[in-house]
mmCIF file of C-alpha atoms in Angstrom:
data_model
loop_
_atom_site.group_PDB
_atom_site.id
_atom_site.type_symbol
_atom_site.label_atom_id
_atom_site.label_comp_id
_atom_site.label_asym_id
_atom_site.label_seq_id
_atom_site.Cartn_x
_atom_site.Cartn_y
_atom_site.Cartn_z
ATOM 1 C CA MET A 1 173.428 127.026 106.620
ATOM 2 C CA ILE A 2 170.891 129.827 106.675
ATOM 3 C CA ASP A 3 168.617 129.829 109.718
ATOM 4 C CA GLN A 4 164.988 130.285 108.566
ATOM 5 C CA LYS A 5 163.994 131.807 111.906
ATOM 6 C CA GLU A 6 166.720 134.440 111.552
ATOM 7 C CA ILE A 7 165.567 135.244 108.015
ATOM 8 C CA LYS A 8 161.971 135.600 109.206
ATOM 9 C CA ILE A 9 163.038 138.014 111.979
ATOM 10 C CA ARG A 10 165.037 140.121 109.503
ATOM 11 C CA GLU A 11 162.108 140.209 107.082
ATOM 12 C CA GLU A 12 159.755 141.342 109.862
ATOM 13 C CA GLN A 13 162.181 144.114 110.826
ATOM 14 C CA LEU A 14 162.427 145.242 107.213
ATOM 15 C CA PHE A 15 158.648 145.228 106.775
ATOM 16 C CA LYS A 16 158.256 147.406 109.886
ATOM 17 C CA VAL A 17 160.603 150.017 108.437
ATOM 18 C CA PHE A 18 158.953 149.658 105.020
ATOM 19 C CA ASN A 19 155.531 150.363 106.557
ATOM 20 C CA ASN A 20 156.926 153.344 108.462
ATOM 21 C CA VAL A 21 158.373 154.858 105.273
ATOM 22 C CA ASN A 22 155.054 154.271 103.503
ATOM 23 C CA ASP A 23 153.255 156.124 106.299
ATOM 24 C CA TRP A 24 155.579 159.109 105.771
ATOM 25 C CA LEU A 25 154.821 158.913 102.050
ATOM 26 C CA LYS A 26 151.052 158.934 102.669
ATOM 27 C CA PHE A 27 151.427 161.874 105.050
ATOM 28 C CA ALA A 28 153.380 163.837 102.419
ATOM 29 C CA GLU A 29 150.674 163.159 99.836
ATOM 30 C CA ALA A 30 147.924 164.210 102.246
ATOM 31 C CA LYS A 31 149.718 167.485 102.994
ATOM 32 C CA ASN A 32 150.122 168.227 99.287
ATOM 33 C CA ALA A 33 146.452 167.419 98.621
ATOM 34 C CA MET A 34 145.399 169.735 101.454
ATOM 35 C CA LEU A 35 147.505 172.574 100.068
ATOM 36 C CA ILE A 36 146.022 172.042 96.584
ATOM 37 C CA ALA A 37 142.501 172.341 98.034
ATOM 38 C CA PHE A 38 143.437 175.416 100.084
ATOM 39 C CA ASN A 39 145.085 177.078 97.080
ATOM 40 C CA GLY A 40 142.096 176.252 94.876
ATOM 41 C CA ALA A 41 139.702 177.890 97.334
ATOM 42 C CA SER A 42 142.029 180.887 97.642
ATOM 43 C CA ILE A 43 142.265 181.269 93.858
ATOM 44 C CA PHE A 44 138.473 181.106 93.607
ATOM 45 C CA GLY A 45 138.091 183.734 96.334
ATOM 46 C CA SER A 46 140.701 186.002 94.763
ATOM 47 C CA ILE A 47 138.985 185.804 91.373
ATOM 48 C CA LYS A 48 135.683 186.713 93.020
ATOM 49 C CA LEU A 49 137.355 189.712 94.693
ATOM 50 C CA LEU A 50 138.639 190.885 91.305
ATOM 51 C CA ASN A 51 135.006 191.358 90.245
ATOM 52 C CA LEU A 52 134.298 193.913 92.986
ATOM 53 C CA GLU A 53 133.992 197.484 91.719
ATOM 54 C CA TYR A 54 136.290 198.807 94.427
ATOM 55 C CA ILE A 55 139.065 196.412 93.369
ATOM 56 C CA LYS A 56 138.507 197.168 89.680
ATOM 57 C CA SER A 57 138.895 200.885 90.340
ATOM 58 C CA SER A 58 142.354 200.446 91.904
ATOM 59 C CA ASP A 59 145.191 199.407 89.631
ATOM 60 C CA PHE A 60 147.290 198.528 92.680
ATOM 61 C CA LEU A 61 144.704 196.186 94.207
ATOM 62 C CA GLU A 62 143.921 194.617 90.862
ATOM 63 C CA GLY A 63 147.631 193.997 90.266
ATOM 64 C CA TYR A 64 148.011 192.688 93.806
ATOM 65 C CA PHE A 65 145.260 190.100 93.388
ATOM 66 C CA PHE A 66 146.730 189.026 90.046
ATOM 67 C CA PHE A 67 150.054 188.532 91.861
ATOM 68 C CA VAL A 68 148.318 186.462 94.557
ATOM 69 C CA ILE A 69 146.561 184.325 91.955
ATOM 70 C CA ILE A 70 149.805 183.738 90.036
ATOM 71 C CA CYS A 71 151.646 182.707 93.228
ATOM 72 C CA LEU A 72 148.827 180.364 94.208
ATOM 73 C CA VAL A 73 148.767 178.814 90.734
ATOM 74 C CA PHE A 74 152.547 178.196 90.881
ATOM 75 C CA SER A 75 152.165 176.678 94.335
ATOM 76 C CA THR A 76 149.334 174.437 93.143
ATOM 77 C CA VAL A 77 151.253 173.288 90.066
ATOM 78 C CA ASN A 78 154.266 172.476 92.244
ATOM 79 C CA CYS A 79 152.035 170.411 94.541
ATOM 80 C CA LEU A 80 150.555 168.622 91.543
ATOM 81 C CA ILE A 81 154.059 167.771 90.296
ATOM 82 C CA SER A 82 154.610 165.842 93.518
ATOM 83 C CA PHE A 83 151.797 163.495 92.474
ATOM 84 C CA ALA A 84 153.514 162.544 89.210
ATOM 85 C CA PRO A 85 153.997 158.781 89.403
ATOM 86 C CA ARG A 86 157.503 157.435 89.896
ATOM 87 C CA VAL A 87 157.632 153.859 88.700
ATOM 88 C CA LYS A 88 161.287 153.530 87.764
ATOM 89 C CA ILE A 89 164.176 152.946 90.128
ATOM 90 C CA ILE A 90 165.521 156.331 91.196
ATOM 91 C CA LYS A 91 169.272 156.729 91.176
ATOM 92 C CA GLY A 92 170.990 158.652 93.902
ATOM 93 C CA GLY A 93 169.595 160.728 96.687
ATOM 94 C CA PHE A 94 170.638 163.816 98.537
ATOM 95 C CA TYR A 95 171.481 163.383 102.173
ATOM 96 C CA ASP A 96 173.860 165.097 104.517
ATOM 97 C CA SER A 97 175.793 162.177 105.970
ATOM 98 C CA GLY A 98 176.708 164.269 109.000
ATOM 99 C CA LYS A 99 173.239 163.793 110.471
ATOM 100 C CA ILE A 100 172.437 161.377 113.286
ATOM 101 C CA PRO A 101 171.633 157.867 111.977
ATOM 102 C CA ASN A 102 167.947 156.968 112.218
ATOM 103 C CA VAL A 103 166.685 153.906 110.350
ATOM 104 C CA LEU A 104 163.081 155.044 110.799
ATOM 105 C CA PHE A 105 163.573 158.375 109.016
ATOM 106 C CA PHE A 106 163.213 158.469 105.242
ATOM 107 C CA GLU A 107 165.786 161.272 104.784
ATOM 108 C CA TYR A 108 168.428 159.038 106.342
ATOM 109 C CA LEU A 109 167.389 155.893 104.483
ATOM 110 C CA LYS A 110 167.282 157.428 101.020
ATOM 111 C CA GLY A 111 171.075 157.734 100.945
ATOM 112 C CA LYS A 112 171.715 154.091 101.827
ATOM 113 C CA SER A 113 172.102 151.048 99.603
ATOM 114 C CA ASN A 114 169.749 148.119 100.079
ATOM 115 C CA LEU A 115 172.507 146.120 101.821
ATOM 116 C CA GLU A 116 173.316 149.029 104.147
ATOM 117 C CA ILE A 117 169.644 149.312 105.044
ATOM 118 C CA ILE A 118 169.426 145.613 105.920
ATOM 119 C CA GLU A 119 172.628 145.753 107.957
ATOM 120 C CA GLU A 120 171.517 148.836 109.905
ATOM 121 C CA ILE A 121 168.046 147.481 110.619
ATOM 122 C CA THR A 122 169.079 143.953 111.558
ATOM 123 C CA GLY A 123 172.413 144.801 113.137
ATOM 124 C CA ASP A 124 174.330 142.046 111.382
ATOM 125 C CA GLY A 125 176.841 142.107 108.562
ATOM 126 C CA LYS A 126 175.955 138.825 106.887
ATOM 127 C CA SER A 127 175.369 140.290 103.448
ATOM 128 C CA ASP A 128 176.112 136.966 101.760
ATOM 129 C CA GLN A 129 173.140 135.414 103.584
ATOM 130 C CA TYR A 130 170.471 137.967 102.699
ATOM 131 C CA THR A 131 167.617 136.590 100.630
ATOM 132 C CA ALA A 132 166.340 138.158 97.427
ATOM 133 C CA LEU A 133 163.154 139.172 99.269
ATOM 134 C CA GLU A 134 165.151 140.985 101.959
ATOM 135 C CA LYS A 135 167.145 142.840 99.312
ATOM 136 C CA ASP A 136 163.940 143.740 97.445
ATOM 137 C CA ILE A 137 162.230 145.037 100.587
ATOM 138 C CA ALA A 138 165.297 147.126 101.422
ATOM 139 C CA GLU A 139 165.433 148.512 97.868
ATOM 140 C CA GLN A 140 161.749 149.421 98.077
ATOM 141 C CA ILE A 141 162.384 151.140 101.418
ATOM 142 C CA LYS A 142 165.085 153.200 99.705
ATOM 143 C CA GLN A 143 162.897 154.051 96.696
ATOM 144 C CA ASN A 144 159.923 155.072 98.837
ATOM 145 C CA SER A 145 162.254 157.150 101.012
ATOM 146 C CA ILE A 146 163.470 159.032 97.937
ATOM 147 C CA ILE A 147 159.884 159.606 96.768
ATOM 148 C CA ALA A 148 158.772 160.788 100.234
ATOM 149 C CA SER A 149 161.722 163.170 100.372
ATOM 150 C CA ARG A 150 160.839 164.672 96.995
ATOM 151 C CA LYS A 151 157.191 165.076 97.977
ATOM 152 C CA TYR A 152 158.203 166.918 101.133
ATOM 153 C CA SER A 153 160.513 169.126 99.059
ATOM 154 C CA HIS A 154 157.668 170.041 96.694
ATOM 155 C CA PHE A 155 155.391 170.668 99.665
ATOM 156 C CA THR A 156 157.960 172.943 101.320
ATOM 157 C CA ILE A 157 158.420 174.987 98.140
ATOM 158 C CA SER A 158 154.658 175.244 97.645
ATOM 159 C CA VAL A 159 154.050 176.344 101.217
ATOM 160 C CA TRP A 160 156.597 179.143 100.855
ATOM 161 C CA ILE A 161 155.049 180.276 97.574
ATOM 162 C CA THR A 162 151.620 180.284 99.224
ATOM 163 C CA ILE A 163 152.981 182.201 102.215
ATOM 164 C CA SER A 164 154.586 184.745 99.880
ATOM 165 C CA SER A 165 151.214 185.362 98.245
ATOM 166 C CA TYR A 166 149.535 185.936 101.615
ATOM 167 C CA ILE A 167 152.334 187.777 103.394
ATOM 168 C CA THR A 168 151.611 190.804 101.251
ATOM 169 C CA LEU A 169 147.949 190.811 102.300
ATOM 170 C CA PRO A 170 148.494 193.304 105.156
ATOM 171 C CA LEU A 171 150.200 195.675 102.697
ATOM 172 C CA ALA A 172 147.217 195.473 100.381
ATOM 173 C CA GLY A 173 144.891 196.038 103.341
ATOM 174 C CA ILE A 174 146.824 199.124 104.445
ATOM 175 C CA PHE A 175 146.745 200.488 100.901
ATOM 176 C CA CYS A 176 143.034 199.714 100.671
ATOM 177 C CA ILE A 177 142.293 201.577 103.917
ATOM 178 C CA TYR A 178 144.513 204.474 102.844
ATOM 179 C CA THR A 179 142.800 204.877 99.472
ATOM 180 C CA TYR A 180 139.359 204.500 101.071
ATOM 181 C CA LEU A 181 140.115 207.214 103.631
ATOM 182 C CA SER A 182 141.649 209.449 100.945
ATOM 183 C CA ASN A 183 138.452 209.442 98.873
#
């Protein structure tokens, strides 16, 4: 016979992990939204700089700012891709199984089945006694973990693209000073 109190405890444990994964998901979305806003402001500023006579007179600086704008646009598009809705069950997940187990971390959970998630969270191996709700919560934990992982991947790529557009800024500044002093 299935103990209702035991089921309730397992469900509460699963909901705690589910809420934790959802918090990671919200954090990933907030970071992507922030980078979109930052990139948008940077694109606007770069376009304004292109209208300066000094920039227009230098092919190098004009080309540099076009490069910056292109990088920022790619970064922004990549961030926007992370907001594409995922409403179907996602198959698979990439996880290095050599990492330390952590049932509160989405990267660890995304590689587990719903039964493995329940067993790791509750600490029991009574898979024949799990309710449909417990299995559904665990499956949703897995799905949200996969989505959070993908959002963080898009964010990481976008940050590096943004950094690559700004890392060259000192070079452009040096060239700008050099050409100014040469004239």
